[in-house]
Amino acid sequence: MSDLLGEMIGCLEAGKLVPYLGPGIWRLEEGVEAPFPTDGESLSESLARRVAVPGRVRGNLSAAAQYIESNRHRKTLRKLLLESFSVPVPKLSLHDRLATLPHLPMIVDVWYDGALRTAFASRSDWGEIQGVSQAEHPGGWTKAFGPDGTEVPLDESARWATVLYKPLGSVSPAGNFVISDSDYVEVLTEIDIQTPIPPVVQARRRESRFLFIGCRFSTQTERTYARQILKRSSDHHWALLPAELSRNEERFLRELRIERIPLSLRDLCEGLFCPLEAAAADLSESRRES
């Protein structure tokens, strides 16, 4: 295990490790309870409690979202999602630790909360790229936002030390959501030729290894997004997946050469981040003494 952590630390120090965060991170950290749904099924159920949807789609997030969009208008769907995620968000130590890393070129986050933006609030050398819905922004795939939440040209992202990439959108700063069946049809029609994936993401993933935390690959959409975001990256990645996997997930891990890490989130953070934090503290102390 020490060899594995050493390899991961080496990737971090070289700026070649990309965390890929899923909504399951909120169930991995002890003592923290998310104030919003943390998987597709619970979010779908939450929407269905406020707007009646047919029983056949009640547990299917994209289908439930599509029903609301088609029968109650996109504005209603967006309002419900804003209500779900515009809430005070507790801090996760994982987010705070990621925000302190100096050689982290990119983080991928595939849920709708704004916790990462909050964690990075004290820095000015980063920005966020979000996927957007064609229903609300026809002709465009993404929007870029600076640290203060102001929309900026996408080209500006090349100068950021860290890019927060939210391919499904986020509640903050502008309430963008890729969530309904029609949203996914638009993106998945183009994603194989990489059109929806920003150039800076394509550039920074090259030769990088991805570290999946709190993700599942149980649906075709989840697997397709991960596969296309990893395209032309390294040929070896890692995943923190404590639960039992389906056959489709096991097949997907083998296909993309994603190695499962037998650690808790706490053990991973201590093994991965503490040595870097100690090295940074030693360097700072030596500079003061000199």
Short mmCIF file of C-alpha atoms in Angstrom, two decimals:
data_model
loop_
_atom_site.label_atom_id
_atom_site.label_comp_id
_atom_site.label_asym_id
_atom_site.label_seq_id
_atom_site.Cartn_x
_atom_site.Cartn_y
_atom_site.Cartn_z
CA MET A 1 0.00 0.00 0.00
CA SER A 2 2.89 2.38 0.72
CA ASP A 3 4.14 1.83 -2.83
CA LEU A 4 0.70 2.72 -4.20
CA LEU A 5 0.46 5.89 -2.13
CA GLY A 6 4.01 6.81 -3.08
CA GLU A 7 3.12 6.47 -6.76
CA MET A 8 0.06 8.66 -6.27
CA ILE A 9 2.05 11.30 -4.37
CA GLY A 10 4.58 11.34 -7.20
CA CYS A 11 1.77 12.03 -9.67
CA LEU A 12 0.45 14.82 -7.47
CA GLU A 13 3.85 16.46 -7.18
CA ALA A 14 4.29 16.25 -10.95
CA GLY A 15 0.89 17.84 -11.58
CA LYS A 16 -0.37 14.64 -13.22
CA LEU A 17 -3.13 13.54 -10.84
CA VAL A 18 -6.72 14.58 -11.55
CA PRO A 19 -9.34 13.98 -8.82
CA TYR A 20 -12.69 12.95 -10.30
CA LEU A 21 -15.36 13.48 -7.65
CA GLY A 22 -18.86 12.03 -7.57
CA PRO A 23 -21.81 12.71 -5.24
CA GLY A 24 -20.85 9.70 -3.13
CA ILE A 25 -18.11 11.72 -1.42
CA TRP A 26 -20.79 13.08 0.89
CA ARG A 27 -21.41 9.60 2.26
CA LEU A 28 -17.71 8.78 2.68
CA GLU A 29 -16.71 11.47 5.18
CA GLU A 30 -17.60 10.63 8.77
CA GLY A 31 -19.68 13.11 10.72
CA VAL A 32 -20.93 15.05 7.68
CA GLU A 33 -24.48 14.93 6.37
CA ALA A 34 -25.25 16.56 3.05
CA PRO A 35 -28.25 18.92 3.02
CA PHE A 36 -29.14 17.86 -0.53
CA PRO A 37 -29.66 14.58 -2.43
CA THR A 38 -26.42 12.71 -3.06
CA ASP A 39 -27.34 10.37 -5.89
CA GLY A 40 -29.58 10.31 -8.92
CA GLU A 41 -32.32 8.21 -7.34
CA SER A 42 -32.71 10.40 -4.25
CA LEU A 43 -32.68 13.59 -6.33
CA SER A 44 -35.32 12.08 -8.61
CA GLU A 45 -37.46 11.19 -5.60
CA SER A 46 -37.00 14.71 -4.24
CA LEU A 47 -38.22 16.24 -7.50
CA ALA A 48 -41.17 13.82 -7.63
CA ARG A 49 -42.31 14.84 -4.15
CA ARG A 50 -42.74 18.42 -5.35
CA VAL A 51 -44.05 17.78 -8.86
CA ALA A 52 -46.11 14.71 -9.66
CA VAL A 53 -44.37 12.42 -12.14
CA PRO A 54 -45.45 8.98 -13.43
CA GLY A 55 -44.38 6.06 -11.29
CA ARG A 56 -42.46 4.50 -14.19
CA VAL A 57 -39.90 7.36 -14.17
CA ARG A 58 -39.95 8.31 -10.49
CA GLY A 59 -36.58 6.70 -9.71
CA ASN A 60 -34.89 7.67 -12.97
CA LEU A 61 -33.39 11.15 -12.63
CA SER A 62 -32.98 12.09 -16.29
CA ALA A 63 -36.43 10.74 -17.19
CA ALA A 64 -38.12 12.48 -14.24
CA ALA A 65 -36.34 15.72 -15.13
CA GLN A 66 -37.47 15.32 -18.74
CA TYR A 67 -41.08 14.80 -17.67
CA ILE A 68 -41.02 17.98 -15.58
CA GLU A 69 -39.31 19.92 -18.37
CA SER A 70 -41.82 18.74 -20.98
CA ASN A 71 -44.96 19.13 -18.90
CA ARG A 72 -44.17 21.98 -16.52
CA HIS A 73 -41.50 23.88 -18.50
CA ARG A 74 -37.72 24.07 -18.12
CA LYS A 75 -38.08 27.04 -15.76
CA THR A 76 -39.93 24.84 -13.27
CA LEU A 77 -37.23 22.17 -13.41
CA ARG A 78 -34.50 24.77 -12.90
CA LYS A 79 -36.37 26.36 -9.98
CA LEU A 80 -36.70 22.99 -8.24
CA LEU A 81 -33.00 22.25 -8.70
CA LEU A 82 -31.99 25.68 -7.41
CA GLU A 83 -34.14 25.06 -4.33
CA SER A 84 -32.49 21.67 -3.81
CA PHE A 85 -28.91 22.89 -3.97
CA SER A 86 -29.06 26.54 -2.86
CA VAL A 87 -28.52 25.59 0.78
CA PRO A 88 -25.68 26.10 3.28
CA VAL A 89 -23.12 23.40 2.52
CA PRO A 90 -20.94 21.85 5.26
CA LYS A 91 -17.23 21.68 4.63
CA LEU A 92 -15.59 18.47 3.56
CA SER A 93 -11.96 18.05 4.54
CA LEU A 94 -11.36 16.55 1.09
CA HIS A 95 -12.43 19.78 -0.61
CA ASP A 96 -10.34 21.92 1.73
CA ARG A 97 -7.26 19.78 1.21
CA LEU A 98 -7.61 19.79 -2.56
CA ALA A 99 -7.81 23.59 -2.46
CA THR A 100 -4.38 23.77 -0.78
CA LEU A 101 -2.50 21.71 -3.37
CA PRO A 102 -0.20 23.87 -5.51
CA HIS A 103 0.27 21.38 -8.37
CA LEU A 104 -3.29 20.36 -9.11
CA PRO A 105 -4.10 21.34 -12.70
CA MET A 106 -7.69 20.09 -12.74
CA ILE A 107 -10.53 18.63 -10.68
CA VAL A 108 -13.57 16.99 -12.26
CA ASP A 109 -16.76 17.13 -10.17
CA VAL A 110 -19.92 15.43 -11.47
CA TRP A 111 -22.54 16.69 -9.04
CA TYR A 112 -24.53 19.92 -8.81
CA ASP A 113 -23.45 21.38 -5.44
CA GLY A 114 -21.10 24.35 -5.10
CA ALA A 115 -18.89 23.03 -2.30
CA LEU A 116 -15.66 23.09 -4.31
CA ARG A 117 -16.22 26.73 -5.25
CA THR A 118 -16.54 27.54 -1.55
CA ALA A 119 -13.35 25.63 -0.71
CA PHE A 120 -11.37 27.57 -3.33
CA ALA A 121 -12.78 30.96 -2.28
CA SER A 122 -9.52 32.15 -0.68
CA ARG A 123 -7.56 31.63 -3.92
CA SER A 124 -7.52 33.82 -7.02
CA ASP A 125 -5.63 31.59 -9.47
CA TRP A 126 -8.44 29.23 -10.43
CA GLY A 127 -11.70 29.13 -12.32
CA GLU A 128 -14.63 26.89 -13.14
CA ILE A 129 -15.97 25.46 -16.39
CA GLN A 130 -19.52 24.12 -16.36
CA GLY A 131 -21.53 22.11 -18.83
CA VAL A 132 -24.74 23.85 -19.87
CA SER A 133 -28.08 22.74 -21.26
CA GLN A 134 -28.82 23.32 -24.92
CA ALA A 135 -32.39 24.13 -23.85
CA GLU A 136 -31.12 27.24 -22.07
CA HIS A 137 -27.92 27.99 -24.01
CA PRO A 138 -28.44 26.75 -27.58
CA GLY A 139 -25.28 26.42 -29.61
CA GLY A 140 -22.92 26.28 -26.62
CA TRP A 141 -21.61 23.43 -24.51
CA THR A 142 -19.90 25.17 -21.60
CA LYS A 143 -19.61 28.40 -19.63
CA ALA A 144 -16.49 29.59 -17.79
CA PHE A 145 -16.53 31.52 -14.52
CA GLY A 146 -13.76 33.27 -12.62
CA PRO A 147 -13.18 33.05 -8.84
CA ASP A 148 -15.72 35.84 -8.19
CA GLY A 149 -18.42 34.06 -10.19
CA THR A 150 -18.25 36.41 -13.18
CA GLU A 151 -18.58 34.73 -16.56
CA VAL A 152 -15.34 34.98 -18.54
CA PRO A 153 -14.22 33.87 -22.03
CA LEU A 154 -13.39 30.17 -22.16
CA ASP A 155 -9.89 30.97 -23.46
CA GLU A 156 -9.06 32.54 -20.10
CA SER A 157 -9.08 29.08 -18.52
CA ALA A 158 -5.68 28.28 -20.03
CA ARG A 159 -4.10 30.69 -17.52
CA TRP A 160 -5.70 29.19 -14.42
CA ALA A 161 -3.50 27.20 -12.05
CA THR A 162 -6.45 24.89 -11.29
CA VAL A 163 -9.52 24.25 -13.44
CA LEU A 164 -12.68 23.05 -11.71
CA TYR A 165 -14.55 21.15 -14.42
CA LYS A 166 -18.23 20.51 -13.72
CA PRO A 167 -19.48 18.72 -16.86
CA LEU A 168 -23.05 18.43 -15.51
CA GLY A 169 -23.18 22.06 -14.34
CA SER A 170 -23.60 23.47 -10.85
CA VAL A 171 -25.98 25.49 -8.71
CA SER A 172 -23.39 28.25 -8.40
CA PRO A 173 -22.69 30.78 -9.64
CA ALA A 174 -25.29 30.70 -12.44
CA GLY A 175 -27.50 27.63 -11.94
CA ASN A 176 -26.54 25.50 -14.93
CA PHE A 177 -27.87 21.93 -15.02
CA VAL A 178 -27.31 19.12 -17.52
CA ILE A 179 -29.89 16.68 -16.19
CA SER A 180 -32.80 15.78 -18.48
CA ASP A 181 -32.98 13.14 -21.21
CA SER A 182 -32.87 15.85 -23.88
CA ASP A 183 -29.80 17.43 -22.23
CA TYR A 184 -27.95 14.13 -22.36
CA VAL A 185 -29.03 13.33 -25.91
CA GLU A 186 -27.49 16.60 -27.10
CA VAL A 187 -24.19 16.01 -25.28
CA LEU A 188 -23.82 12.29 -25.94
CA THR A 189 -24.45 12.80 -29.65
CA GLU A 190 -21.27 14.89 -29.80
CA ILE A 191 -19.11 13.65 -26.95
CA ASP A 192 -17.44 10.85 -28.92
CA ILE A 193 -15.77 13.50 -31.11
CA GLN A 194 -15.04 15.52 -27.96
CA THR A 195 -16.91 18.67 -29.00
CA PRO A 196 -18.54 19.26 -25.56
CA ILE A 197 -15.22 18.82 -23.70
CA PRO A 198 -13.32 22.14 -23.36
CA PRO A 199 -9.85 22.41 -24.94
CA VAL A 200 -8.19 23.13 -21.58
CA VAL A 201 -9.62 19.89 -20.17
CA GLN A 202 -8.37 17.96 -23.18
CA ALA A 203 -4.92 19.51 -22.74
CA ARG A 204 -4.58 18.95 -19.00
CA ARG A 205 -5.73 15.34 -19.02
CA ARG A 206 -2.85 14.25 -21.29
CA GLU A 207 -0.63 11.71 -19.53
CA SER A 208 -2.55 12.34 -16.29
CA ARG A 209 -3.95 9.69 -13.99
CA PHE A 210 -7.43 10.10 -12.61
CA LEU A 211 -8.43 9.38 -9.01
CA PHE A 212 -12.16 8.59 -8.74
CA ILE A 213 -13.69 9.33 -5.33
CA GLY A 214 -17.39 8.91 -4.56
CA CYS A 215 -18.25 7.84 -8.11
CA ARG A 216 -20.29 4.96 -9.43
CA PHE A 217 -20.42 3.64 -12.98
CA SER A 218 -23.74 1.83 -12.83
CA THR A 219 -25.40 3.66 -15.74
CA GLN A 220 -24.35 3.96 -19.36
CA THR A 221 -24.31 7.75 -19.05
CA GLU A 222 -21.92 7.68 -16.08
CA ARG A 223 -19.60 5.33 -17.91
CA THR A 224 -19.73 7.34 -21.15
CA TYR A 225 -18.84 10.61 -19.44
CA ALA A 226 -15.93 9.06 -17.58
CA ARG A 227 -14.66 7.24 -20.68
CA GLN A 228 -14.73 10.37 -22.83
CA ILE A 229 -13.20 12.65 -20.20
CA LEU A 230 -10.35 10.15 -19.72
CA LYS A 231 -9.68 9.83 -23.45
CA ARG A 232 -5.98 10.35 -24.32
CA SER A 233 -4.98 10.43 -20.65
CA SER A 234 -2.75 7.83 -18.95
CA ASP A 235 -3.49 4.11 -19.24
CA HIS A 236 -3.72 3.55 -15.47
CA HIS A 237 -6.08 5.17 -12.94
CA TRP A 238 -7.38 4.68 -9.39
CA ALA A 239 -10.80 4.58 -7.73
CA LEU A 240 -12.04 4.64 -4.14
CA LEU A 241 -15.02 2.29 -4.39
CA PRO A 242 -15.91 0.71 -1.04
CA ALA A 243 -19.23 -0.84 -2.10
CA GLU A 244 -19.79 -4.00 -4.12
CA LEU A 245 -19.78 -3.40 -7.84
CA SER A 246 -22.11 -4.56 -10.58
CA ARG A 247 -20.83 -6.64 -13.47
CA ASN A 248 -21.02 -3.58 -15.74
CA GLU A 249 -18.92 -1.58 -13.29
CA GLU A 250 -16.33 -4.34 -12.97
CA ARG A 251 -16.12 -4.61 -16.74
CA PHE A 252 -15.74 -0.85 -17.03
CA LEU A 253 -12.87 -0.76 -14.49
CA ARG A 254 -11.03 -3.47 -16.42
CA GLU A 255 -11.60 -1.71 -19.74
CA LEU A 256 -10.20 1.63 -18.54
CA ARG A 257 -7.55 0.04 -16.27
CA ILE A 258 -8.93 1.67 -13.14
CA GLU A 259 -7.39 0.10 -10.04
CA ARG A 260 -9.62 -0.14 -7.01
CA ILE A 261 -8.07 1.24 -3.80
CA PRO A 262 -8.93 -0.70 -0.60
CA LEU A 263 -8.91 2.38 1.67
CA SER A 264 -11.36 4.59 3.52
CA LEU A 265 -11.53 8.25 2.55
CA ARG A 266 -9.82 9.17 5.82
CA ASP A 267 -6.95 6.76 5.21
CA LEU A 268 -6.59 7.96 1.63
CA CYS A 269 -6.45 11.61 2.70
CA GLU A 270 -3.95 10.92 5.47
CA GLY A 271 -1.73 8.81 3.25
CA LEU A 272 -1.93 11.07 0.23
CA PHE A 273 -2.10 14.62 1.58
CA CYS A 274 -0.32 14.55 4.95
CA PRO A 275 3.15 13.87 3.45
CA LEU A 276 2.68 16.76 1.05
CA GLU A 277 1.48 19.07 3.81
CA ALA A 278 4.46 18.09 5.99
CA ALA A 279 6.88 18.71 3.11
CA ALA A 280 5.31 22.13 2.44
CA ALA A 281 5.62 23.03 6.14
CA ASP A 282 9.30 21.96 6.20
CA LEU A 283 10.01 24.02 3.08
CA SER A 284 8.32 27.07 4.59
CA GLU A 285 10.30 26.67 7.82
CA SER A 286 13.63 26.34 5.97
CA ARG A 287 12.87 29.50 3.98
CA ARG A 288 12.19 31.43 7.19
CA GLU A 289 15.44 30.22 8.74
CA SER A 290 17.48 31.19 5.68
#
